[in-house]
Short mmCIF file of C-alpha atoms and ligand atoms in Angstrom, two decimals:
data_model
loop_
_atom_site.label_atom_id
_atom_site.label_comp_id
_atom_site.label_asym_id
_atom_site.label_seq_id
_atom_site.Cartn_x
_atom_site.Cartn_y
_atom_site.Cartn_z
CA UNK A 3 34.60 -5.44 -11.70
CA UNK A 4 32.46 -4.40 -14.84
CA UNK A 5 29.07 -4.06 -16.16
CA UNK A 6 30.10 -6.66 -18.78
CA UNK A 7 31.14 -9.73 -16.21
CA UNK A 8 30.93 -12.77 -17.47
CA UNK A 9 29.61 -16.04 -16.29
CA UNK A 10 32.89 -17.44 -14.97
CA UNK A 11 33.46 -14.44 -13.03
CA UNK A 12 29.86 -14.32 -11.43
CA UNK A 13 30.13 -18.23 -10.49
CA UNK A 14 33.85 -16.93 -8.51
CA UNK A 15 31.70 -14.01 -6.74
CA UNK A 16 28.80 -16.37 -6.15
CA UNK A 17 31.17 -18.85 -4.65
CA UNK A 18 33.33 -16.38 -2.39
CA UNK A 19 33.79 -16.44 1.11
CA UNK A 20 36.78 -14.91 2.11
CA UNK A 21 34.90 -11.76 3.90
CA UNK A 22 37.38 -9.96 2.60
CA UNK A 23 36.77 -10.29 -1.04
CA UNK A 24 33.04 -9.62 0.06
CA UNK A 25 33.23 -6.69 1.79
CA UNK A 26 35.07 -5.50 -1.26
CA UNK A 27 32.25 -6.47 -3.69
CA UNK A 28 29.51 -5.20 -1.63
CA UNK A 29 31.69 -1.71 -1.25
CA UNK A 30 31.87 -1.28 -5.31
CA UNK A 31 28.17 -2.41 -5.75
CA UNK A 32 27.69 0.36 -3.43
CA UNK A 33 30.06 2.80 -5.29
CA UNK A 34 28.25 1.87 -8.43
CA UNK A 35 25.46 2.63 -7.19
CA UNK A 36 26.05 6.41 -5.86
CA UNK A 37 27.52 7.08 -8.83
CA UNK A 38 24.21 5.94 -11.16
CA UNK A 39 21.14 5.93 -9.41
CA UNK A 40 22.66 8.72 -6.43
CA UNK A 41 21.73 8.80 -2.44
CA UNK A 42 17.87 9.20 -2.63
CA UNK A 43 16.23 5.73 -1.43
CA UNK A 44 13.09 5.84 -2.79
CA UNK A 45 10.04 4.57 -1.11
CA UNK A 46 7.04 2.57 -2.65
CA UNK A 47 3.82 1.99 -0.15
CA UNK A 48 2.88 -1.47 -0.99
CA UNK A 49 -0.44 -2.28 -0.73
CA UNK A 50 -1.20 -5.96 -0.97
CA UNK A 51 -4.85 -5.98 -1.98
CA UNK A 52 -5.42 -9.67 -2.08
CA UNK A 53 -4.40 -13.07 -0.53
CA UNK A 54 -7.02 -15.32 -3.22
CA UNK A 55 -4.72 -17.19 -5.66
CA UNK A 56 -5.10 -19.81 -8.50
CA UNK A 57 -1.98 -20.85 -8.64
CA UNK A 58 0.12 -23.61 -6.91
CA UNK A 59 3.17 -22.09 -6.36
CA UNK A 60 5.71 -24.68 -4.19
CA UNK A 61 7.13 -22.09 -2.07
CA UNK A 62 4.05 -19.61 -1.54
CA UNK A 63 1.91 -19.62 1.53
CA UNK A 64 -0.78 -17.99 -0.43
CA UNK A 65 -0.89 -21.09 -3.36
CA UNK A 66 -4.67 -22.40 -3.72
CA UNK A 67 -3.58 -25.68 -1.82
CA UNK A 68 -3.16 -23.98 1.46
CA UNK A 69 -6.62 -24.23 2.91
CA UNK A 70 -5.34 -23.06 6.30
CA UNK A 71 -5.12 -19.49 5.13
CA UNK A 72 -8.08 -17.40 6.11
CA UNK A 73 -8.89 -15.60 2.62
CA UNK A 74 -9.09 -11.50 2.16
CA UNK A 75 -9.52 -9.49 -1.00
CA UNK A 76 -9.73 -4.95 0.05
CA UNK A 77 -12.35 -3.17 -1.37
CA UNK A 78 -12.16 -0.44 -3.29
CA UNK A 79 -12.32 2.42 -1.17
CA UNK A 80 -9.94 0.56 1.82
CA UNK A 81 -7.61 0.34 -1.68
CA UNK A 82 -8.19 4.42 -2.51
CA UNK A 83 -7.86 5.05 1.34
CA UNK A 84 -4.45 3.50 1.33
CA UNK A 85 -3.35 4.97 -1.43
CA UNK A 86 -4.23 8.49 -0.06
CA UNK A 87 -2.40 7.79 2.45
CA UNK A 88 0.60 6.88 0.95
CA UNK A 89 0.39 9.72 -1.58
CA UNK A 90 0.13 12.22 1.85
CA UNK A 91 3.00 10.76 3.25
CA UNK A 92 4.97 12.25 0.36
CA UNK A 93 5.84 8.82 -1.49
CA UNK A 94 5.94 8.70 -5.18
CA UNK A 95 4.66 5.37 -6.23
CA UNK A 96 2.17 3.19 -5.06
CA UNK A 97 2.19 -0.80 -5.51
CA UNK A 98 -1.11 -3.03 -5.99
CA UNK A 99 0.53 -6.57 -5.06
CA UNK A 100 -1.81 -9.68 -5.16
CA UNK A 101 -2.04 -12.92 -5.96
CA UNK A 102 -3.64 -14.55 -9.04
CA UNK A 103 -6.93 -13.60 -7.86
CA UNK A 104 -9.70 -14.89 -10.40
CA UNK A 105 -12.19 -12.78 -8.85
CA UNK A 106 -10.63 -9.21 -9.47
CA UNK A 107 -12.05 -8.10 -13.02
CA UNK A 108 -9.97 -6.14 -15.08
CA UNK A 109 -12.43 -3.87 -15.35
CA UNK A 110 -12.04 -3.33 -11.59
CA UNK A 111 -8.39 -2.84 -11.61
CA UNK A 112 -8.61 -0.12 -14.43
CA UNK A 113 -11.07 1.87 -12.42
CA UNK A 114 -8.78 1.85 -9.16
CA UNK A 115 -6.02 2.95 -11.36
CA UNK A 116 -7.75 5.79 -13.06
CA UNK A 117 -8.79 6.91 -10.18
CA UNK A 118 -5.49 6.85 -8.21
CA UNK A 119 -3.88 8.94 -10.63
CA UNK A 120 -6.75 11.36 -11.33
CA UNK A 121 -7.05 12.13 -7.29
CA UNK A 122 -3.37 11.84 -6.45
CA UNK A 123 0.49 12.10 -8.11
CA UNK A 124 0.97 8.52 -7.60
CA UNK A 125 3.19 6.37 -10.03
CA UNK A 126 1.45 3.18 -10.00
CA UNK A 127 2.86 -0.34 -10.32
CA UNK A 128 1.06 -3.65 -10.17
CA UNK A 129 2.39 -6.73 -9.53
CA UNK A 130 -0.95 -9.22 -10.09
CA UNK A 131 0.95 -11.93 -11.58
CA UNK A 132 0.54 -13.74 -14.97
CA UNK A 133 -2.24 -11.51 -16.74
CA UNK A 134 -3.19 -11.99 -20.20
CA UNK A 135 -2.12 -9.51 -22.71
CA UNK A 136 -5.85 -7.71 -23.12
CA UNK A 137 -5.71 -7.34 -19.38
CA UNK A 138 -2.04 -5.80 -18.80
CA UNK A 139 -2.99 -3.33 -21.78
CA UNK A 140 -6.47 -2.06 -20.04
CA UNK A 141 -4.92 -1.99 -16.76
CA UNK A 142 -1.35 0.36 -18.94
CA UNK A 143 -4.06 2.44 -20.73
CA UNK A 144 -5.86 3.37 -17.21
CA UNK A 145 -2.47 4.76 -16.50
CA UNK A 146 -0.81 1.93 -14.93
CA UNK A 147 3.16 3.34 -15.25
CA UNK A 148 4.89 -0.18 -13.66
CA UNK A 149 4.53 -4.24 -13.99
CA UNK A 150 6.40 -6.36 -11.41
CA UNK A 151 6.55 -9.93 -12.16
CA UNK A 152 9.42 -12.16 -10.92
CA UNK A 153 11.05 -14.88 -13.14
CA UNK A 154 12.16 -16.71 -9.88
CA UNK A 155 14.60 -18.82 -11.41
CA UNK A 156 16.09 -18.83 -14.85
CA UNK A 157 16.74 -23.06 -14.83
CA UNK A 158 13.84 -24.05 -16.56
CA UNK A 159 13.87 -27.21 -14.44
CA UNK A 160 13.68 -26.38 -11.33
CA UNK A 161 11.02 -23.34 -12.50
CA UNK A 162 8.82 -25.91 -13.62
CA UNK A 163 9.00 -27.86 -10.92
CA UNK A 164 7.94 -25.29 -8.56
CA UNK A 165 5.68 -22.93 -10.57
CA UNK A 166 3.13 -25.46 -11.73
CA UNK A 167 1.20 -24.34 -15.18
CA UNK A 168 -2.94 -23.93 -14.81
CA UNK A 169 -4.57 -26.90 -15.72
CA UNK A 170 -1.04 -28.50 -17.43
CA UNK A 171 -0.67 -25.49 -19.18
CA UNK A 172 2.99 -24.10 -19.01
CA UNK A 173 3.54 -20.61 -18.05
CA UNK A 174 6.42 -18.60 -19.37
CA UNK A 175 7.29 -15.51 -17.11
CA UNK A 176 10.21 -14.57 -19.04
CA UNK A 177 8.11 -14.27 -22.67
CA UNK A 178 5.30 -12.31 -20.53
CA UNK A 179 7.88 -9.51 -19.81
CA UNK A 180 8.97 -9.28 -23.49
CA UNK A 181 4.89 -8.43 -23.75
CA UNK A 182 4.74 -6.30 -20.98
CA UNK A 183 7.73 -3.92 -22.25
CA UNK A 184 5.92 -3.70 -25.39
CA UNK A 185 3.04 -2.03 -23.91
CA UNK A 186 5.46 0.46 -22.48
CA UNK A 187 5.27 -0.80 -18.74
CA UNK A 188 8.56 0.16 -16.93
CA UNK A 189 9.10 -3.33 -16.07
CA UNK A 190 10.42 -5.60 -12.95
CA UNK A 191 11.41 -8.69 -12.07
CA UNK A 192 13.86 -10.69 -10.16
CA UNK A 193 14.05 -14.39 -8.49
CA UNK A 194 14.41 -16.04 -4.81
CA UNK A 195 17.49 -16.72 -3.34
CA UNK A 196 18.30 -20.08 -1.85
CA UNK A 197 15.76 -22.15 -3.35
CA UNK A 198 15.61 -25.89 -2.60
CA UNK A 199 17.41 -27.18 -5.76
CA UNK A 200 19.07 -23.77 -6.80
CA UNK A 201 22.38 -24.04 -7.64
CA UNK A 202 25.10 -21.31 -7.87
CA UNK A 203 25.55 -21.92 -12.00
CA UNK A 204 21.72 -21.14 -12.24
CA UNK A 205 21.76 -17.59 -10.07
CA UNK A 206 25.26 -16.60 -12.42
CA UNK A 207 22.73 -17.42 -15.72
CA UNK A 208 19.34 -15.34 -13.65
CA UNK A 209 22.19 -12.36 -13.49
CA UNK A 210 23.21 -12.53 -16.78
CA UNK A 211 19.44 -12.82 -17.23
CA UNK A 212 18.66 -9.22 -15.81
CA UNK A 213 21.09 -7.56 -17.47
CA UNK A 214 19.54 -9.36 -21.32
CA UNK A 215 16.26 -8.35 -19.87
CA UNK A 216 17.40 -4.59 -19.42
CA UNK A 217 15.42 -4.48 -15.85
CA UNK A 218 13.64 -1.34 -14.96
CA UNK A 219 13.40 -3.04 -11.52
CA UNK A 220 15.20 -5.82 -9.99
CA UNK A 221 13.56 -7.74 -7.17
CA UNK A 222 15.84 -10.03 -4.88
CA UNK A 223 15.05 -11.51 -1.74
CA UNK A 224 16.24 -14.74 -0.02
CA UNK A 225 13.88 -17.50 0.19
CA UNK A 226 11.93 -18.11 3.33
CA UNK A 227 10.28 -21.35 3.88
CA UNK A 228 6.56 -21.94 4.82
CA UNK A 229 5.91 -25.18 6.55
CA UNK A 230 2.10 -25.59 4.62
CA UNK A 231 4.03 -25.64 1.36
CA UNK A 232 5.72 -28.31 -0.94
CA UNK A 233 9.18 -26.62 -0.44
CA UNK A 234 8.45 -25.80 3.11
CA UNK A 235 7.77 -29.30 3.95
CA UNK A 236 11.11 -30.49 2.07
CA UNK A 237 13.23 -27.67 3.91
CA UNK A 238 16.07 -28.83 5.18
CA UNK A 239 16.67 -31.69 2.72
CA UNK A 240 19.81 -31.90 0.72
CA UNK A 241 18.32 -31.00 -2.55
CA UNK A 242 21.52 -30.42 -3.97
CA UNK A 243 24.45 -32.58 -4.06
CA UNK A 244 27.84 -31.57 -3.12
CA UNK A 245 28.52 -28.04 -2.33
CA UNK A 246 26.42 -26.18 -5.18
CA UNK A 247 23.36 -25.67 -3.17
CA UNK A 248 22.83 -21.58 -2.92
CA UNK A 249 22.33 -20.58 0.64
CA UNK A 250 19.14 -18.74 1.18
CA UNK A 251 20.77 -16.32 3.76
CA UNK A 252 20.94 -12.54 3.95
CA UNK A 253 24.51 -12.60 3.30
CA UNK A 254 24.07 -14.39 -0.01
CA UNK A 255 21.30 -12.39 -1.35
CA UNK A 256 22.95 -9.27 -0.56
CA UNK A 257 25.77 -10.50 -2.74
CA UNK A 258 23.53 -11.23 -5.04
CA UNK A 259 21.85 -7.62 -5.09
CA UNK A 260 25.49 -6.48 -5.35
CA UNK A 261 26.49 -8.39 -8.80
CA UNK A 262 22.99 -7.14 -9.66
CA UNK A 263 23.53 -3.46 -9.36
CA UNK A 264 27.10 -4.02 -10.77
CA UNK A 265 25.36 -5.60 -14.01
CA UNK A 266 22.49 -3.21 -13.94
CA UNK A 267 23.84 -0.08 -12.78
CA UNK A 268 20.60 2.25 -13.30
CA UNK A 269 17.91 -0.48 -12.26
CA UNK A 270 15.67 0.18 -9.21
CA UNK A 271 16.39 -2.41 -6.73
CA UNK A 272 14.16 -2.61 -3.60
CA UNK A 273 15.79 -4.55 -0.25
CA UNK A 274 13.20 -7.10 0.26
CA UNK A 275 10.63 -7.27 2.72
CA UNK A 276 12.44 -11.22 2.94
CA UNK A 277 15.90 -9.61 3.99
CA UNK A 278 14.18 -7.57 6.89
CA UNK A 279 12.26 -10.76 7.92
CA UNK A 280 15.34 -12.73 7.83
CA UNK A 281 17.39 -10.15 9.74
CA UNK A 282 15.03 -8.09 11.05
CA UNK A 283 17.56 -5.30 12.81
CA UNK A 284 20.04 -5.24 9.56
CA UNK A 285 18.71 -6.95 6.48
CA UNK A 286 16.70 -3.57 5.22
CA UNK A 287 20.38 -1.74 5.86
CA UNK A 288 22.46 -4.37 4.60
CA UNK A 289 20.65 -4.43 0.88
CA UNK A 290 20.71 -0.37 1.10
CA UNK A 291 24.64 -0.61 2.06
CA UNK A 292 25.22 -3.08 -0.68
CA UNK A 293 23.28 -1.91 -3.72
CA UNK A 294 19.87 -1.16 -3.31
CA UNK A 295 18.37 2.35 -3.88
CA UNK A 296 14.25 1.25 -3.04
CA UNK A 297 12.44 0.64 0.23
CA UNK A 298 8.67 -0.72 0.03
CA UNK A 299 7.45 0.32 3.25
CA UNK A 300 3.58 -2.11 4.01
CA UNK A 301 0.77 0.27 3.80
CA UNK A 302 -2.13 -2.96 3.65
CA UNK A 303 -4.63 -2.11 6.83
CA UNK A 304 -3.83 -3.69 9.70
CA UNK A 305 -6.31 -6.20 9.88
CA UNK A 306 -5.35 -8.18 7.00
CA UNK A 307 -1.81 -7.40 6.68
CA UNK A 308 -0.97 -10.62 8.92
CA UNK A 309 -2.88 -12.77 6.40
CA UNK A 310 -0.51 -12.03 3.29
CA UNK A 311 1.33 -14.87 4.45
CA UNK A 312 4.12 -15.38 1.50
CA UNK A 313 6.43 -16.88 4.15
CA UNK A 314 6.29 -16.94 8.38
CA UNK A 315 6.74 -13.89 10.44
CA UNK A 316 6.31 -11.40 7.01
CA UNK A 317 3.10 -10.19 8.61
CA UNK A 318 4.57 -9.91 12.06
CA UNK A 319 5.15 -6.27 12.92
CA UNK A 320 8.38 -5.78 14.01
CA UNK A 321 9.80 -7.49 11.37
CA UNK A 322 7.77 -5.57 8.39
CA UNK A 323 9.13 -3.24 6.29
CA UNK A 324 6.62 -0.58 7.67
CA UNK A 325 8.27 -0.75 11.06
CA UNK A 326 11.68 -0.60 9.77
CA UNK A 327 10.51 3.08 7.97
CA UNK A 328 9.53 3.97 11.07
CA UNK A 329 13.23 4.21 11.86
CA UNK A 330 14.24 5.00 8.76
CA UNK A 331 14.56 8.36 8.09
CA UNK A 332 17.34 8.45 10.93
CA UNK A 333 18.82 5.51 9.67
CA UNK A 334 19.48 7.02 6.13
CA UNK A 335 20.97 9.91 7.53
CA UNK A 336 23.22 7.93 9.67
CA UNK A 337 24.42 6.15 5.59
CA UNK A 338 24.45 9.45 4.22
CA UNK A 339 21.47 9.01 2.37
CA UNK A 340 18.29 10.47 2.03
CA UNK A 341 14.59 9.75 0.96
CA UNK A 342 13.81 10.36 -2.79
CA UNK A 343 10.94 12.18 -3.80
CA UNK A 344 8.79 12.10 -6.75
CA UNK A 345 8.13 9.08 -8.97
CA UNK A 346 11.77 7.57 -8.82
CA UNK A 347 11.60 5.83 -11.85
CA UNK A 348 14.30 4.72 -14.31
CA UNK A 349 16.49 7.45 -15.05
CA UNK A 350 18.69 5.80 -18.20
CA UNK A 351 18.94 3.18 -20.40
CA UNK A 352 21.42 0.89 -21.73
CA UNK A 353 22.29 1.44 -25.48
CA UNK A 354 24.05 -1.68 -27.08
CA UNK A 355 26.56 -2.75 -24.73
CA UNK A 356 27.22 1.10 -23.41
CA UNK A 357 25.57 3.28 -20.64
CA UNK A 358 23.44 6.09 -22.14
CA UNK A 359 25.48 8.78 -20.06
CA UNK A 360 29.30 8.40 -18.53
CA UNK A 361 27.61 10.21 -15.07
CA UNK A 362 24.14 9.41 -14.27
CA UNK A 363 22.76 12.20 -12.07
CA UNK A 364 19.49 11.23 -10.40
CA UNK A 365 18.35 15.03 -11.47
CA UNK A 366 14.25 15.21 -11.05
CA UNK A 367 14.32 13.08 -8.34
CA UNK A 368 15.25 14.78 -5.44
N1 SAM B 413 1.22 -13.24 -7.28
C1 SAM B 413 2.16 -12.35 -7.81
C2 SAM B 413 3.35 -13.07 -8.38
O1 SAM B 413 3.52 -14.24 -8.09
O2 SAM B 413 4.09 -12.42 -9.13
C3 SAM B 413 2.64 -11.31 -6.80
C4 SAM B 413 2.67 -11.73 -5.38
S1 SAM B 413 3.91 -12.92 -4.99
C5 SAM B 413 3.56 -13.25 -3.30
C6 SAM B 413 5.36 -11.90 -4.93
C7 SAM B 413 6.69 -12.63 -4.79
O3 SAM B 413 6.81 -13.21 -3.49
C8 SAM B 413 6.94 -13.78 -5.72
O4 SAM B 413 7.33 -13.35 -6.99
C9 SAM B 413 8.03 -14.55 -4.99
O5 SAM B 413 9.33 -14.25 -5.49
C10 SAM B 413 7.93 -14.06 -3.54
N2 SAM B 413 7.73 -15.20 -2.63
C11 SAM B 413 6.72 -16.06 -2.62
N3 SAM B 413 6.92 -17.02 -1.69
C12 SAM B 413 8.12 -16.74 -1.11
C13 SAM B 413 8.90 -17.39 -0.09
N4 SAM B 413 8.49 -18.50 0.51
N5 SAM B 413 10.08 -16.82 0.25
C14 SAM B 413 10.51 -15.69 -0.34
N6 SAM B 413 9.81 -15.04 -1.32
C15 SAM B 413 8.63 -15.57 -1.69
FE1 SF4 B 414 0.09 -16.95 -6.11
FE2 SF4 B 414 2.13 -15.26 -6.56
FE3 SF4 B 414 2.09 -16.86 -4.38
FE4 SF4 B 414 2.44 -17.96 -6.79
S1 SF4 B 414 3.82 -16.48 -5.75
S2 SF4 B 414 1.06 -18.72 -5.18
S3 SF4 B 414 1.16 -16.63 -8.07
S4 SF4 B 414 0.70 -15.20 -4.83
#
């Protein structure tokens, strides 16, 4: 298993389900990974600072059509006190997640970000979705080090079936990341696993995708439905015929976190808040034991956390990532790993077709 797999031999890993092949891949992604991005798990306090969004997203509980959804956007100081709070904790990044919320200015967003890294050591990332260029470069020249923005799905198809354009326009994630690199973001992405209509041909081309892309992050989480959304209503439908429909289980998006780290072996890859809702007593470990290095522990107040709905039961908390970091200090001890400190971002890049270094040492980090 290599770096430079190719498509046929994704679909065959994709496909697999003798548990012993498996247990084989997941044991190299996790080789792979100890040997380029080392033992620290670093830890990212997410702070989702608002549930308003524009956008019509068919598998989002937060889309504009979902009028159930009581509405919350922090203030300012609730934002700074969070991110105190993560930054006292010891953790070296801090994430603003929202959704498309027409109401936060981007003069807003520069302030927060100037002042989070003039009062603490914070990396910051955002993850605000589809921003125009002007807007991504105030928010990099306030300081912002990070841009998360998921592709979702490379077949254009099915992406345009469930990621609607504003007002007919078409939206192209995967351009937007060219533009956010340029401004010298660190950049992430990544797509849902098990989506209605996703097939396993489509998830070998998003892989391939990653590694084109040259991820500084890699988000992967299983789909979850929500029942007061387009997909969620359709759940359970054969969207796919015969057997090419990709499961949206924990087992198949770990596998899928495995071919990712094996592709991308210096990327940051976070298991997914979705994994630990899905499997709320393994899926954090599982994603850690097959390829992950990142853990995004919640750190939105109480009081609104329930209402960043993406999916059911993500706002529930024994089944959020904050309660799982509760335990998991002892947990990482018990995988021989420990909790990175400092900024943990990228520590090499790809040059050509070759790593930068033969041994990637995950020196500064510690
Ligand atoms: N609005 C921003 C965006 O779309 O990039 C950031 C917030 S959005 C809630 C973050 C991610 O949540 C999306 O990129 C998507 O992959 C994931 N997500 C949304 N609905 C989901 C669902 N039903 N199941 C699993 N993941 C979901
Ligand atoms: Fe909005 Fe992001 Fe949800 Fe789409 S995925 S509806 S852009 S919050």
């Amino acid at each position: 298993m290599k770096a430079e797999m190719d498509r046929e031999e994704l679909l065959a890993w994709l496909r697999a389900d003798d548990p012993i092949r498996l247990e084989a891949l997941w044991r190299h992604a996790d080789h792979v990974r100890q040997r380029c991005v080392g033992d620290a798990v670093h830890l990212r306090g997410l702070i989702e600072i608002s549930n308003y969004c524009r956008r019509q997203c068919a598998y989002c509980g937060l889309r504009a059509g979902n009028r159930t959804l009581k509405r919350y956007r922090l203030c300012a100081e609730e934002i700074m006190a969070a991110a105190r709070e993560v930054a006292a904790i010891g953790y070296g990044t801090v994430v603003l997640q929202g959704g498309e919320d027409p109401a936060i200015e981007t003069g807003w967003i520069a302030r927060l970000v100037r002042q989070i890294k003039a009062e603490t050591p914070l990396a910051v990332t955002l993850s605000l979705g589809e921003r125009d260029t002007a807007e991504l470069a105030a928010w990099r020249a306030a300081g912002a080090d990070r841009y998360l923005l998921r592709f979702e799905t490379s077949d254009p198809a099915l992406y345009q079936s469930i990621h609607p354009g504003l007002n007919g326009i078409p939206v192209h994630r995967i351009d937007l990341l060219a533009q956010i690199r340029a401004l010298g973001y660190e950049v992430g992405s990544g797509i849902m696993v098990g989506l209605p209509g996703q097939t396993y041909a489509s998830v070998a081309w998003d892989l391939l995708l990653f590694r084109e892309l040259d991820l500084d992050m890699i988000g992967i989480g299983p789909f979850i439905a929500h029942p007061m959304t387009p997909l969620g209503a359709r759940s359970g439908e054969q969207a796919v015929t015969g057997n090419e429909q990709v499961p949206n289980t924990v087992q198949m998006a770990s596998t899928v976190v495995a071919l990712a780290r094996i592709l991308c072996p210096q990327a940051n890859i976070p298991s997914t808040t979705a994994m630990a809702t899905l499997n709320p007593r393994q899926g954090c470990q599982l994603a850690l034991e097959r390829g992950a290095n990142v853990v995004m522990p919640n750190f939105t107040p109480w009081i609104y956390r329930q209402l960043y709905e993406i999916y059911p039961s993500k706002g529930i908390p024994d089944s959020s990532a904050d309660s799982i970091c509760g335990r998991l200090e002892n947990q990482l001890t018990g995988m021989g790993r420990r909790i990175g400190r400092g900024p943990g971002g990228r520590i090499g890049r790809w040059i050509g077709s070759k790593p930068e270094f033969e041994i990637y040492e995950n020196v500064g980090y510690a």
